[in-house]
Amino acid sequence: MTDADVTAVTLFQATMAVPGRVIPRVPVIERAIGVGEARFVQVGCASCHVPRLPLTQDGWIFTEPSPLNPAGNRRVKDGPILSVDLTAQELPQPRLQPEGGLLWVPAFTDLKLHDITDGPNDPNREPVDMNEPAGSEAFFRGNSKFVTRKLWGTANEPPYFHHGMYTTLREAVLAHGGEAAQARAAFNALPEAERDAIVEFLKSLQVLPPNTPATVIDERGQPRDWRSIF
């Protein structure tokens, strides 16, 4: 691929429409989603899956190449810089919009590494650490730390977990260990209906159809108001 090809692919990905939420106008489902939001926070899921993060100082202006690109990648000094306003209405919809100089991104992540496994025999550990030199002792020690997965769009992006071995959201929740063991225990301690409500909330986080007019819609694709606790 040429530099131009890489730039084109990068900009295509950067300007994709943002995920949103589908909340049916069905009272029992609405109630479940509302309870699920609250319990998601209560049991500690939101300590890592932070519901929203701010972009400040025009952080929604995407540039290619990025000034943060490490050596071995195309860098600022290597040629022209392309800039795109990710809030522009000409881009695929829906899009986020800044408010009061901040743009809140509801990605449900802290973008940090966490050990979410229960020790060396946990089946969710990776047998080798691809971040270490191949063949080194550290390489063969394996890996148990993973960047917190973004949950926006998660409902229609199975399979789940870092290895893609789980086919349901509930399986992925129950697979959390290590730093997330306390949250898992709190989840398991909830009444069954409230555990189901958390899953129902997660099911509302979806990739929306192209050119959807809002980031929160009902089952018919129509915009709707939703007073989220986030």
mmCIF file with all atom_site columns, C-alpha atoms in Angstrom:
data_model
loop_
_atom_site.group_PDB
_atom_site.id
_atom_site.type_symbol
_atom_site.label_atom_id
_atom_site.label_alt_id
_atom_site.label_comp_id
_atom_site.label_asym_id
_atom_site.label_entity_id
_atom_site.label_seq_id
_atom_site.pdbx_PDB_ins_code
_atom_site.Cartn_x
_atom_site.Cartn_y
_atom_site.Cartn_z
_atom_site.occupancy
_atom_site.B_iso_or_equiv
_atom_site.pdbx_formal_charge
_atom_site.auth_seq_id
_atom_site.auth_comp_id
_atom_site.auth_asym_id
_atom_site.auth_atom_id
_atom_site.pdbx_PDB_model_num
ATOM 1   C CA . MET A 1 1   ? 0.000   0.000   0.000  1.00 0.00 ? 1   MET A CA 1
ATOM 2   C CA . THR A 1 2   ? 1.145   3.551   -0.690 1.00 0.00 ? 2   THR A CA 1
ATOM 3   C CA . ASP A 1 3   ? 1.164   6.348   1.888  1.00 0.00 ? 3   ASP A CA 1
ATOM 4   C CA . ALA A 1 4   ? -1.936  7.695   0.161  1.00 0.00 ? 4   ALA A CA 1
ATOM 5   C CA . ASP A 1 5   ? -3.688  4.332   0.562  1.00 0.00 ? 5   ASP A CA 1
ATOM 6   C CA . VAL A 1 6   ? -2.878  4.217   4.279  1.00 0.00 ? 6   VAL A CA 1
ATOM 7   C CA . THR A 1 7   ? -4.085  7.795   4.728  1.00 0.00 ? 7   THR A CA 1
ATOM 8   C CA . ALA A 1 8   ? -7.348  7.010   2.922  1.00 0.00 ? 8   ALA A CA 1
ATOM 9   C CA . VAL A 1 9   ? -8.026  3.936   5.066  1.00 0.00 ? 9   VAL A CA 1
ATOM 10  C CA . THR A 1 10  ? -7.157  5.859   8.239  1.00 0.00 ? 10  THR A CA 1
ATOM 11  C CA . LEU A 1 11  ? -9.523  8.715   7.414  1.00 0.00 ? 11  LEU A CA 1
ATOM 12  C CA . PHE A 1 12  ? -12.279 6.267   6.465  1.00 0.00 ? 12  PHE A CA 1
ATOM 13  C CA . GLN A 1 13  ? -12.070 4.674   9.906  1.00 0.00 ? 13  GLN A CA 1
ATOM 14  C CA . ALA A 1 14  ? -11.747 7.965   11.768 1.00 0.00 ? 14  ALA A CA 1
ATOM 15  C CA . THR A 1 15  ? -14.835 9.462   10.142 1.00 0.00 ? 15  THR A CA 1
ATOM 16  C CA . MET A 1 16  ? -17.209 6.539   10.594 1.00 0.00 ? 16  MET A CA 1
ATOM 17  C CA . ALA A 1 17  ? -20.522 7.377   12.265 1.00 0.00 ? 17  ALA A CA 1
ATOM 18  C CA . VAL A 1 18  ? -20.502 7.012   16.041 1.00 0.00 ? 18  VAL A CA 1
ATOM 19  C CA . PRO A 1 19  ? -22.424 4.210   17.766 1.00 0.00 ? 19  PRO A CA 1
ATOM 20  C CA . GLY A 1 20  ? -25.432 5.111   19.871 1.00 0.00 ? 20  GLY A CA 1
ATOM 21  C CA . ARG A 1 21  ? -28.337 3.544   21.710 1.00 0.00 ? 21  ARG A CA 1
ATOM 22  C CA . VAL A 1 22  ? -31.523 1.774   20.717 1.00 0.00 ? 22  VAL A CA 1
ATOM 23  C CA . ILE A 1 23  ? -34.177 2.016   23.427 1.00 0.00 ? 23  ILE A CA 1
ATOM 24  C CA . PRO A 1 24  ? -37.518 0.519   22.398 1.00 0.00 ? 24  PRO A CA 1
ATOM 25  C CA . ARG A 1 25  ? -40.708 2.315   23.409 1.00 0.00 ? 25  ARG A CA 1
ATOM 26  C CA . VAL A 1 26  ? -41.744 -0.728  25.403 1.00 0.00 ? 26  VAL A CA 1
ATOM 27  C CA . PRO A 1 27  ? -42.286 0.099   29.093 1.00 0.00 ? 27  PRO A CA 1
ATOM 28  C CA . VAL A 1 28  ? -40.874 -3.151  30.490 1.00 0.00 ? 28  VAL A CA 1
ATOM 29  C CA . ILE A 1 29  ? -37.698 -2.804  28.403 1.00 0.00 ? 29  ILE A CA 1
ATOM 30  C CA . GLU A 1 30  ? -37.360 0.892   29.240 1.00 0.00 ? 30  GLU A CA 1
ATOM 31  C CA . ARG A 1 31  ? -37.560 0.085   32.952 1.00 0.00 ? 31  ARG A CA 1
ATOM 32  C CA . ALA A 1 32  ? -35.011 -2.709  32.611 1.00 0.00 ? 32  ALA A CA 1
ATOM 33  C CA . ILE A 1 33  ? -32.548 -0.453  30.768 1.00 0.00 ? 33  ILE A CA 1
ATOM 34  C CA . GLY A 1 34  ? -32.936 2.253   33.409 1.00 0.00 ? 34  GLY A CA 1
ATOM 35  C CA . VAL A 1 35  ? -32.301 -0.229  36.227 1.00 0.00 ? 35  VAL A CA 1
ATOM 36  C CA . GLY A 1 36  ? -29.405 -1.724  34.281 1.00 0.00 ? 36  GLY A CA 1
ATOM 37  C CA . GLU A 1 37  ? -27.702 1.653   33.929 1.00 0.00 ? 37  GLU A CA 1
ATOM 38  C CA . ALA A 1 38  ? -27.908 2.209   37.683 1.00 0.00 ? 38  ALA A CA 1
ATOM 39  C CA . ARG A 1 39  ? -26.669 -1.272  38.602 1.00 0.00 ? 39  ARG A CA 1
ATOM 40  C CA . PHE A 1 40  ? -23.838 -1.034  36.035 1.00 0.00 ? 40  PHE A CA 1
ATOM 41  C CA . VAL A 1 41  ? -22.504 1.860   38.098 1.00 0.00 ? 41  VAL A CA 1
ATOM 42  C CA . GLN A 1 42  ? -23.420 0.364   41.478 1.00 0.00 ? 42  GLN A CA 1
ATOM 43  C CA . VAL A 1 43  ? -21.525 -2.906  41.046 1.00 0.00 ? 43  VAL A CA 1
ATOM 44  C CA . GLY A 1 44  ? -18.391 -1.135  39.806 1.00 0.00 ? 44  GLY A CA 1
ATOM 45  C CA . CYS A 1 45  ? -18.427 -1.793  36.062 1.00 0.00 ? 45  CYS A CA 1
ATOM 46  C CA . ALA A 1 46  ? -18.214 1.940   35.385 1.00 0.00 ? 46  ALA A CA 1
ATOM 47  C CA . SER A 1 47  ? -14.929 2.289   37.269 1.00 0.00 ? 47  SER A CA 1
ATOM 48  C CA . CYS A 1 48  ? -13.140 0.916   34.175 1.00 0.00 ? 48  CYS A CA 1
ATOM 49  C CA . HIS A 1 49  ? -15.895 1.106   31.571 1.00 0.00 ? 49  HIS A CA 1
ATOM 50  C CA . VAL A 1 50  ? -16.158 4.857   32.179 1.00 0.00 ? 50  VAL A CA 1
ATOM 51  C CA . PRO A 1 51  ? -19.411 5.933   30.503 1.00 0.00 ? 51  PRO A CA 1
ATOM 52  C CA . ARG A 1 52  ? -17.976 9.009   28.816 1.00 0.00 ? 52  ARG A CA 1
ATOM 53  C CA . LEU A 1 53  ? -14.665 10.807  28.397 1.00 0.00 ? 53  LEU A CA 1
ATOM 54  C CA . PRO A 1 54  ? -14.114 14.444  27.389 1.00 0.00 ? 54  PRO A CA 1
ATOM 55  C CA . LEU A 1 55  ? -12.317 15.816  24.373 1.00 0.00 ? 55  LEU A CA 1
ATOM 56  C CA . THR A 1 56  ? -11.083 19.346  24.977 1.00 0.00 ? 56  THR A CA 1
ATOM 57  C CA . GLN A 1 57  ? -9.340  22.129  23.065 1.00 0.00 ? 57  GLN A CA 1
ATOM 58  C CA . ASP A 1 58  ? -10.602 21.038  19.659 1.00 0.00 ? 58  ASP A CA 1
ATOM 59  C CA . GLY A 1 59  ? -9.624  17.432  20.352 1.00 0.00 ? 59  GLY A CA 1
ATOM 60  C CA . TRP A 1 60  ? -12.305 16.472  17.842 1.00 0.00 ? 60  TRP A CA 1
ATOM 61  C CA . ILE A 1 61  ? -10.059 17.709  15.026 1.00 0.00 ? 61  ILE A CA 1
ATOM 62  C CA . PHE A 1 62  ? -8.458  14.552  13.653 1.00 0.00 ? 62  PHE A CA 1
ATOM 63  C CA . THR A 1 63  ? -5.100  14.883  11.937 1.00 0.00 ? 63  THR A CA 1
ATOM 64  C CA . GLU A 1 64  ? -3.237  12.410  9.772  1.00 0.00 ? 64  GLU A CA 1
ATOM 65  C CA . PRO A 1 65  ? -0.461  11.695  10.395 1.00 0.00 ? 65  PRO A CA 1
ATOM 66  C CA . SER A 1 66  ? -0.953  12.023  14.127 1.00 0.00 ? 66  SER A CA 1
ATOM 67  C CA . PRO A 1 67  ? 1.680   13.988  16.063 1.00 0.00 ? 67  PRO A CA 1
ATOM 68  C CA . LEU A 1 68  ? 1.770   10.979  18.416 1.00 0.00 ? 68  LEU A CA 1
ATOM 69  C CA . ASN A 1 69  ? 2.759   8.420   15.778 1.00 0.00 ? 69  ASN A CA 1
ATOM 70  C CA . PRO A 1 70  ? 5.821   6.430   16.924 1.00 0.00 ? 70  PRO A CA 1
ATOM 71  C CA . ALA A 1 71  ? 8.874   5.794   14.797 1.00 0.00 ? 71  ALA A CA 1
ATOM 72  C CA . GLY A 1 72  ? 8.251   3.406   11.929 1.00 0.00 ? 72  GLY A CA 1
ATOM 73  C CA . ASN A 1 73  ? 4.967   5.084   11.037 1.00 0.00 ? 73  ASN A CA 1
ATOM 74  C CA . ARG A 1 74  ? 4.275   8.086   8.847  1.00 0.00 ? 74  ARG A CA 1
ATOM 75  C CA . ARG A 1 75  ? 4.998   11.156  10.960 1.00 0.00 ? 75  ARG A CA 1
ATOM 76  C CA . VAL A 1 76  ? 4.267   14.875  10.812 1.00 0.00 ? 76  VAL A CA 1
ATOM 77  C CA . LYS A 1 77  ? 7.648   15.684  9.288  1.00 0.00 ? 77  LYS A CA 1
ATOM 78  C CA . ASP A 1 78  ? 7.119   13.221  6.435  1.00 0.00 ? 78  ASP A CA 1
ATOM 79  C CA . GLY A 1 79  ? 4.662   15.228  4.370  1.00 0.00 ? 79  GLY A CA 1
ATOM 80  C CA . PRO A 1 80  ? 1.378   17.139  4.250  1.00 0.00 ? 80  PRO A CA 1
ATOM 81  C CA . ILE A 1 81  ? -0.995  16.977  7.218  1.00 0.00 ? 81  ILE A CA 1
ATOM 82  C CA . LEU A 1 82  ? -4.695  16.358  6.626  1.00 0.00 ? 82  LEU A CA 1
ATOM 83  C CA . SER A 1 83  ? -7.175  17.644  9.212  1.00 0.00 ? 83  SER A CA 1
ATOM 84  C CA . VAL A 1 84  ? -10.828 16.650  9.601  1.00 0.00 ? 84  VAL A CA 1
ATOM 85  C CA . ASP A 1 85  ? -13.444 18.080  11.969 1.00 0.00 ? 85  ASP A CA 1
ATOM 86  C CA . LEU A 1 86  ? -15.114 14.933  13.291 1.00 0.00 ? 86  LEU A CA 1
ATOM 87  C CA . THR A 1 87  ? -18.240 16.910  14.201 1.00 0.00 ? 87  THR A CA 1
ATOM 88  C CA . ALA A 1 88  ? -18.845 18.083  10.611 1.00 0.00 ? 88  ALA A CA 1
ATOM 89  C CA . GLN A 1 89  ? -22.388 17.452  9.412  1.00 0.00 ? 89  GLN A CA 1
ATOM 90  C CA . GLU A 1 90  ? -21.089 16.437  5.985  1.00 0.00 ? 90  GLU A CA 1
ATOM 91  C CA . LEU A 1 91  ? -19.658 13.244  7.477  1.00 0.00 ? 91  LEU A CA 1
ATOM 92  C CA . PRO A 1 92  ? -21.663 10.034  7.959  1.00 0.00 ? 92  PRO A CA 1
ATOM 93  C CA . GLN A 1 93  ? -24.340 10.446  10.623 1.00 0.00 ? 93  GLN A CA 1
ATOM 94  C CA . PRO A 1 94  ? -24.894 10.354  13.519 1.00 0.00 ? 94  PRO A CA 1
ATOM 95  C CA . ARG A 1 95  ? -22.136 12.483  15.019 1.00 0.00 ? 95  ARG A CA 1
ATOM 96  C CA . LEU A 1 96  ? -21.281 13.863  18.421 1.00 0.00 ? 96  LEU A CA 1
ATOM 97  C CA . GLN A 1 97  ? -21.371 17.606  18.993 1.00 0.00 ? 97  GLN A CA 1
ATOM 98  C CA . PRO A 1 98  ? -19.378 19.712  21.486 1.00 0.00 ? 98  PRO A CA 1
ATOM 99  C CA . GLU A 1 99  ? -21.129 21.530  24.301 1.00 0.00 ? 99  GLU A CA 1
ATOM 100 C CA . GLY A 1 100 ? -19.494 24.400  26.132 1.00 0.00 ? 100 GLY A CA 1
ATOM 101 C CA . GLY A 1 101 ? -16.088 23.647  24.638 1.00 0.00 ? 101 GLY A CA 1
ATOM 102 C CA . LEU A 1 102 ? -16.201 19.933  25.532 1.00 0.00 ? 102 LEU A CA 1
ATOM 103 C CA . LEU A 1 103 ? -17.125 16.945  23.435 1.00 0.00 ? 103 LEU A CA 1
ATOM 104 C CA . TRP A 1 104 ? -18.206 13.987  25.544 1.00 0.00 ? 104 TRP A CA 1
ATOM 105 C CA . VAL A 1 105 ? -17.466 10.592  24.000 1.00 0.00 ? 105 VAL A CA 1
ATOM 106 C CA . PRO A 1 106 ? -19.729 7.833   25.418 1.00 0.00 ? 106 PRO A CA 1
ATOM 107 C CA . ALA A 1 107 ? -17.344 4.987   24.644 1.00 0.00 ? 107 ALA A CA 1
ATOM 108 C CA . PHE A 1 108 ? -17.503 3.239   28.046 1.00 0.00 ? 108 PHE A CA 1
ATOM 109 C CA . THR A 1 109 ? -13.754 2.817   28.529 1.00 0.00 ? 109 THR A CA 1
ATOM 110 C CA . ASP A 1 110 ? -10.906 4.363   30.490 1.00 0.00 ? 110 ASP A CA 1
ATOM 111 C CA . LEU A 1 111 ? -8.389  3.435   27.755 1.00 0.00 ? 111 LEU A CA 1
ATOM 112 C CA . LYS A 1 112 ? -6.168  1.858   30.430 1.00 0.00 ? 112 LYS A CA 1
ATOM 113 C CA . LEU A 1 113 ? -4.573  -1.564  30.888 1.00 0.00 ? 113 LEU A CA 1
ATOM 114 C CA . HIS A 1 114 ? -6.057  -3.834  33.561 1.00 0.00 ? 114 HIS A CA 1
ATOM 115 C CA . ASP A 1 115 ? -5.348  -7.378  34.720 1.00 0.00 ? 115 ASP A CA 1
ATOM 116 C CA . ILE A 1 116 ? -8.759  -9.020  34.482 1.00 0.00 ? 116 ILE A CA 1
ATOM 117 C CA . THR A 1 117 ? -7.653  -12.629 34.974 1.00 0.00 ? 117 THR A CA 1
ATOM 118 C CA . ASP A 1 118 ? -7.508  -14.822 38.077 1.00 0.00 ? 118 ASP A CA 1
ATOM 119 C CA . GLY A 1 119 ? -3.917  -15.971 37.942 1.00 0.00 ? 119 GLY A CA 1
ATOM 120 C CA . PRO A 1 120 ? -1.631  -18.045 35.708 1.00 0.00 ? 120 PRO A CA 1
ATOM 121 C CA . ASN A 1 121 ? -4.192  -20.805 35.119 1.00 0.00 ? 121 ASN A CA 1
ATOM 122 C CA . ASP A 1 122 ? -7.008  -18.516 34.045 1.00 0.00 ? 122 ASP A CA 1
ATOM 123 C CA . PRO A 1 123 ? -8.131  -19.635 30.548 1.00 0.00 ? 123 PRO A CA 1
ATOM 124 C CA . ASN A 1 124 ? -8.584  -16.000 29.578 1.00 0.00 ? 124 ASN A CA 1
ATOM 125 C CA . ARG A 1 125 ? -4.857  -15.284 29.817 1.00 0.00 ? 125 ARG A CA 1
ATOM 126 C CA . GLU A 1 126 ? -2.944  -15.073 26.571 1.00 0.00 ? 126 GLU A CA 1
ATOM 127 C CA . PRO A 1 127 ? -0.197  -17.743 26.442 1.00 0.00 ? 127 PRO A CA 1
ATOM 128 C CA . VAL A 1 128 ? 2.316   -15.310 24.950 1.00 0.00 ? 128 VAL A CA 1
ATOM 129 C CA . ASP A 1 129 ? 2.766   -11.559 25.341 1.00 0.00 ? 129 ASP A CA 1
ATOM 130 C CA . MET A 1 130 ? 2.873   -10.051 21.871 1.00 0.00 ? 130 MET A CA 1
ATOM 131 C CA . ASN A 1 131 ? 4.108   -6.764  23.353 1.00 0.00 ? 131 ASN A CA 1
ATOM 132 C CA . GLU A 1 132 ? 7.439   -8.371  24.268 1.00 0.00 ? 132 GLU A CA 1
ATOM 133 C CA . PRO A 1 133 ? 10.307  -9.462  21.981 1.00 0.00 ? 133 PRO A CA 1
ATOM 134 C CA . ALA A 1 134 ? 9.476   -12.775 20.305 1.00 0.00 ? 134 ALA A CA 1
ATOM 135 C CA . GLY A 1 135 ? 11.186  -15.704 22.009 1.00 0.00 ? 135 GLY A CA 1
ATOM 136 C CA . SER A 1 136 ? 12.116  -13.731 25.131 1.00 0.00 ? 136 SER A CA 1
ATOM 137 C CA . GLU A 1 137 ? 11.335  -14.855 28.671 1.00 0.00 ? 137 GLU A CA 1
ATOM 138 C CA . ALA A 1 138 ? 8.771   -12.061 28.977 1.00 0.00 ? 138 ALA A CA 1
ATOM 139 C CA . PHE A 1 139 ? 7.167   -13.189 25.711 1.00 0.00 ? 139 PHE A CA 1
ATOM 140 C CA . PHE A 1 140 ? 6.523   -16.670 27.105 1.00 0.00 ? 140 PHE A CA 1
ATOM 141 C CA . ARG A 1 141 ? 5.264   -15.401 30.463 1.00 0.00 ? 141 ARG A CA 1
ATOM 142 C CA . GLY A 1 142 ? 2.014   -14.590 28.716 1.00 0.00 ? 142 GLY A CA 1
ATOM 143 C CA . ASN A 1 143 ? -0.287  -11.636 29.121 1.00 0.00 ? 143 ASN A CA 1
ATOM 144 C CA . SER A 1 144 ? -3.130  -10.875 31.494 1.00 0.00 ? 144 SER A CA 1
ATOM 145 C CA . LYS A 1 145 ? -3.457  -7.103  30.981 1.00 0.00 ? 145 LYS A CA 1
ATOM 146 C CA . PHE A 1 146 ? -5.829  -5.693  28.422 1.00 0.00 ? 146 PHE A CA 1
ATOM 147 C CA . VAL A 1 147 ? -7.056  -2.252  27.461 1.00 0.00 ? 147 VAL A CA 1
ATOM 148 C CA . THR A 1 148 ? -10.610 -1.764  28.693 1.00 0.00 ? 148 THR A CA 1
ATOM 149 C CA . ARG A 1 149 ? -12.858 -2.619  25.780 1.00 0.00 ? 149 ARG A CA 1
ATOM 150 C CA . LYS A 1 150 ? -15.054 0.172   24.472 1.00 0.00 ? 150 LYS A CA 1
ATOM 151 C CA . LEU A 1 151 ? -18.665 -0.829  24.978 1.00 0.00 ? 151 LEU A CA 1
ATOM 152 C CA . TRP A 1 152 ? -20.342 1.573   22.584 1.00 0.00 ? 152 TRP A CA 1
ATOM 153 C CA . GLY A 1 153 ? -21.721 -0.540  19.768 1.00 0.00 ? 153 GLY A CA 1
ATOM 154 C CA . THR A 1 154 ? -21.033 -3.709  21.722 1.00 0.00 ? 154 THR A CA 1
ATOM 155 C CA . ALA A 1 155 ? -24.497 -5.269  21.373 1.00 0.00 ? 155 ALA A CA 1
ATOM 156 C CA . ASN A 1 156 ? -24.072 -5.997  17.679 1.00 0.00 ? 156 ASN A CA 1
ATOM 157 C CA . GLU A 1 157 ? -20.346 -6.665  17.680 1.00 0.00 ? 157 GLU A CA 1
ATOM 158 C CA . PRO A 1 158 ? -20.002 -10.241 18.967 1.00 0.00 ? 158 PRO A CA 1
ATOM 159 C CA . PRO A 1 159 ? -18.104 -12.361 19.768 1.00 0.00 ? 159 PRO A CA 1
ATOM 160 C CA . TYR A 1 160 ? -16.923 -10.887 23.047 1.00 0.00 ? 160 TYR A CA 1
ATOM 161 C CA . PHE A 1 161 ? -13.856 -10.491 25.261 1.00 0.00 ? 161 PHE A CA 1
ATOM 162 C CA . HIS A 1 162 ? -10.321 -9.920  24.025 1.00 0.00 ? 162 HIS A CA 1
ATOM 163 C CA . HIS A 1 163 ? -10.081 -13.391 22.500 1.00 0.00 ? 163 HIS A CA 1
ATOM 164 C CA . GLY A 1 164 ? -13.582 -13.487 21.006 1.00 0.00 ? 164 GLY A CA 1
ATOM 165 C CA . MET A 1 165 ? -14.429 -16.796 22.673 1.00 0.00 ? 165 MET A CA 1
ATOM 166 C CA . TYR A 1 166 ? -17.718 -15.708 24.248 1.00 0.00 ? 166 TYR A CA 1
ATOM 167 C CA . THR A 1 167 ? -20.928 -15.492 22.272 1.00 0.00 ? 167 THR A CA 1
ATOM 168 C CA . THR A 1 168 ? -23.071 -13.691 24.863 1.00 0.00 ? 168 THR A CA 1
ATOM 169 C CA . LEU A 1 169 ? -22.658 -10.518 26.883 1.00 0.00 ? 169 LEU A CA 1
ATOM 170 C CA . ARG A 1 170 ? -23.400 -12.396 30.105 1.00 0.00 ? 170 ARG A CA 1
ATOM 171 C CA . GLU A 1 171 ? -20.522 -14.814 29.477 1.00 0.00 ? 171 GLU A CA 1
ATOM 172 C CA . ALA A 1 172 ? -18.180 -11.863 28.994 1.00 0.00 ? 172 ALA A CA 1
ATOM 173 C CA . VAL A 1 173 ? -19.339 -10.237 32.235 1.00 0.00 ? 173 VAL A CA 1
ATOM 174 C CA . LEU A 1 174 ? -18.821 -13.446 34.206 1.00 0.00 ? 174 LEU A CA 1
ATOM 175 C CA . ALA A 1 175 ? -15.349 -13.971 32.713 1.00 0.00 ? 175 ALA A CA 1
ATOM 176 C CA . HIS A 1 176 ? -13.970 -10.857 34.421 1.00 0.00 ? 176 HIS A CA 1
ATOM 177 C CA . GLY A 1 177 ? -11.456 -11.612 37.166 1.00 0.00 ? 177 GLY A CA 1
ATOM 178 C CA . GLY A 1 178 ? -8.393  -10.003 38.722 1.00 0.00 ? 178 GLY A CA 1
ATOM 179 C CA . GLU A 1 179 ? -8.966  -6.279  39.144 1.00 0.00 ? 179 GLU A CA 1
ATOM 180 C CA . ALA A 1 180 ? -12.591 -6.819  38.113 1.00 0.00 ? 180 ALA A CA 1
ATOM 181 C CA . ALA A 1 181 ? -13.271 -9.720  40.498 1.00 0.00 ? 181 ALA A CA 1
ATOM 182 C CA . GLN A 1 182 ? -15.017 -7.501  43.027 1.00 0.00 ? 182 GLN A CA 1
ATOM 183 C CA . ALA A 1 183 ? -17.342 -6.110  40.354 1.00 0.00 ? 183 ALA A CA 1
ATOM 184 C CA . ARG A 1 184 ? -18.067 -9.654  39.160 1.00 0.00 ? 184 ARG A CA 1
ATOM 185 C CA . ALA A 1 185 ? -18.925 -10.721 42.708 1.00 0.00 ? 185 ALA A CA 1
ATOM 186 C CA . ALA A 1 186 ? -21.208 -7.705  43.104 1.00 0.00 ? 186 ALA A CA 1
ATOM 187 C CA . PHE A 1 187 ? -22.911 -8.599  39.818 1.00 0.00 ? 187 PHE A CA 1
ATOM 188 C CA . ASN A 1 188 ? -23.453 -12.185 40.964 1.00 0.00 ? 188 ASN A CA 1
ATOM 189 C CA . ALA A 1 189 ? -24.900 -10.932 44.265 1.00 0.00 ? 189 ALA A CA 1
ATOM 190 C CA . LEU A 1 190 ? -27.676 -9.023  42.508 1.00 0.00 ? 190 LEU A CA 1
ATOM 191 C CA . PRO A 1 191 ? -31.142 -10.525 42.146 1.00 0.00 ? 191 PRO A CA 1
ATOM 192 C CA . GLU A 1 192 ? -31.577 -12.301 38.829 1.00 0.00 ? 192 GLU A CA 1
ATOM 193 C CA . ALA A 1 193 ? -33.866 -9.579  37.474 1.00 0.00 ? 193 ALA A CA 1
ATOM 194 C CA . GLU A 1 194 ? -31.209 -6.921  38.108 1.00 0.00 ? 194 GLU A CA 1
ATOM 195 C CA . ARG A 1 195 ? -28.479 -9.015  36.472 1.00 0.00 ? 195 ARG A CA 1
ATOM 196 C CA . ASP A 1 196 ? -30.789 -9.329  33.493 1.00 0.00 ? 196 ASP A CA 1
ATOM 197 C CA . ALA A 1 197 ? -31.296 -5.551  33.564 1.00 0.00 ? 197 ALA A CA 1
ATOM 198 C CA . ILE A 1 198 ? -27.553 -4.928  33.204 1.00 0.00 ? 198 ILE A CA 1
ATOM 199 C CA . VAL A 1 199 ? -27.504 -7.184  30.154 1.00 0.00 ? 199 VAL A CA 1
ATOM 200 C CA . GLU A 1 200 ? -30.545 -5.352  28.765 1.00 0.00 ? 200 GLU A CA 1
ATOM 201 C CA . PHE A 1 201 ? -28.698 -2.057  29.218 1.00 0.00 ? 201 PHE A CA 1
ATOM 202 C CA . LEU A 1 202 ? -25.662 -3.446  27.363 1.00 0.00 ? 202 LEU A CA 1
ATOM 203 C CA . LYS A 1 203 ? -27.969 -4.589  24.559 1.00 0.00 ? 203 LYS A CA 1
ATOM 204 C CA . SER A 1 204 ? -29.018 -0.959  24.065 1.00 0.00 ? 204 SER A CA 1
ATOM 205 C CA . LEU A 1 205 ? -25.456 0.039   23.076 1.00 0.00 ? 205 LEU A CA 1
ATOM 206 C CA . GLN A 1 206 ? -25.548 -0.432  19.324 1.00 0.00 ? 206 GLN A CA 1
ATOM 207 C CA . VAL A 1 207 ? -24.043 0.544   16.001 1.00 0.00 ? 207 VAL A CA 1
ATOM 208 C CA . LEU A 1 208 ? -26.860 2.495   14.386 1.00 0.00 ? 208 LEU A CA 1
ATOM 209 C CA . PRO A 1 209 ? -28.106 2.278   10.789 1.00 0.00 ? 209 PRO A CA 1
ATOM 210 C CA . PRO A 1 210 ? -26.381 4.649   8.329  1.00 0.00 ? 210 PRO A CA 1
ATOM 211 C CA . ASN A 1 211 ? -27.514 8.273   8.525  1.00 0.00 ? 211 ASN A CA 1
ATOM 212 C CA . THR A 1 212 ? -29.559 7.765   11.673 1.00 0.00 ? 212 THR A CA 1
ATOM 213 C CA . PRO A 1 213 ? -30.657 11.278  12.709 1.00 0.00 ? 213 PRO A CA 1
ATOM 214 C CA . ALA A 1 214 ? -29.780 10.935  16.413 1.00 0.00 ? 214 ALA A CA 1
ATOM 215 C CA . THR A 1 215 ? -27.568 8.928   18.744 1.00 0.00 ? 215 THR A CA 1
ATOM 216 C CA . VAL A 1 216 ? -30.551 7.660   20.764 1.00 0.00 ? 216 VAL A CA 1
ATOM 217 C CA . ILE A 1 217 ? -33.387 6.080   18.810 1.00 0.00 ? 217 ILE A CA 1
ATOM 218 C CA . ASP A 1 218 ? -36.314 3.753   19.329 1.00 0.00 ? 218 ASP A CA 1
ATOM 219 C CA . GLU A 1 219 ? -36.919 0.380   17.707 1.00 0.00 ? 219 GLU A CA 1
ATOM 220 C CA . ARG A 1 220 ? -38.254 2.113   14.588 1.00 0.00 ? 220 ARG A CA 1
ATOM 221 C CA . GLY A 1 221 ? -35.198 4.307   14.125 1.00 0.00 ? 221 GLY A CA 1
ATOM 222 C CA . GLN A 1 222 ? -36.905 7.456   15.372 1.00 0.00 ? 222 GLN A CA 1
ATOM 223 C CA . PRO A 1 223 ? -35.052 9.895   17.683 1.00 0.00 ? 223 PRO A CA 1
ATOM 224 C CA . ARG A 1 224 ? -36.113 9.812   21.289 1.00 0.00 ? 224 ARG A CA 1
ATOM 225 C CA . ASP A 1 225 ? -35.299 11.503  24.567 1.00 0.00 ? 225 ASP A CA 1
ATOM 226 C CA . TRP A 1 226 ? -33.634 9.411   27.229 1.00 0.00 ? 226 TRP A CA 1
ATOM 227 C CA . ARG A 1 227 ? -32.575 10.704  30.625 1.00 0.00 ? 227 ARG A CA 1
ATOM 228 C CA . SER A 1 228 ? -29.506 8.573   31.178 1.00 0.00 ? 228 SER A CA 1
ATOM 229 C CA . ILE A 1 229 ? -27.778 8.672   34.547 1.00 0.00 ? 229 ILE A CA 1
ATOM 230 C CA . PHE A 1 230 ? -24.411 8.946   32.780 1.00 0.00 ? 230 PHE A CA 1
#
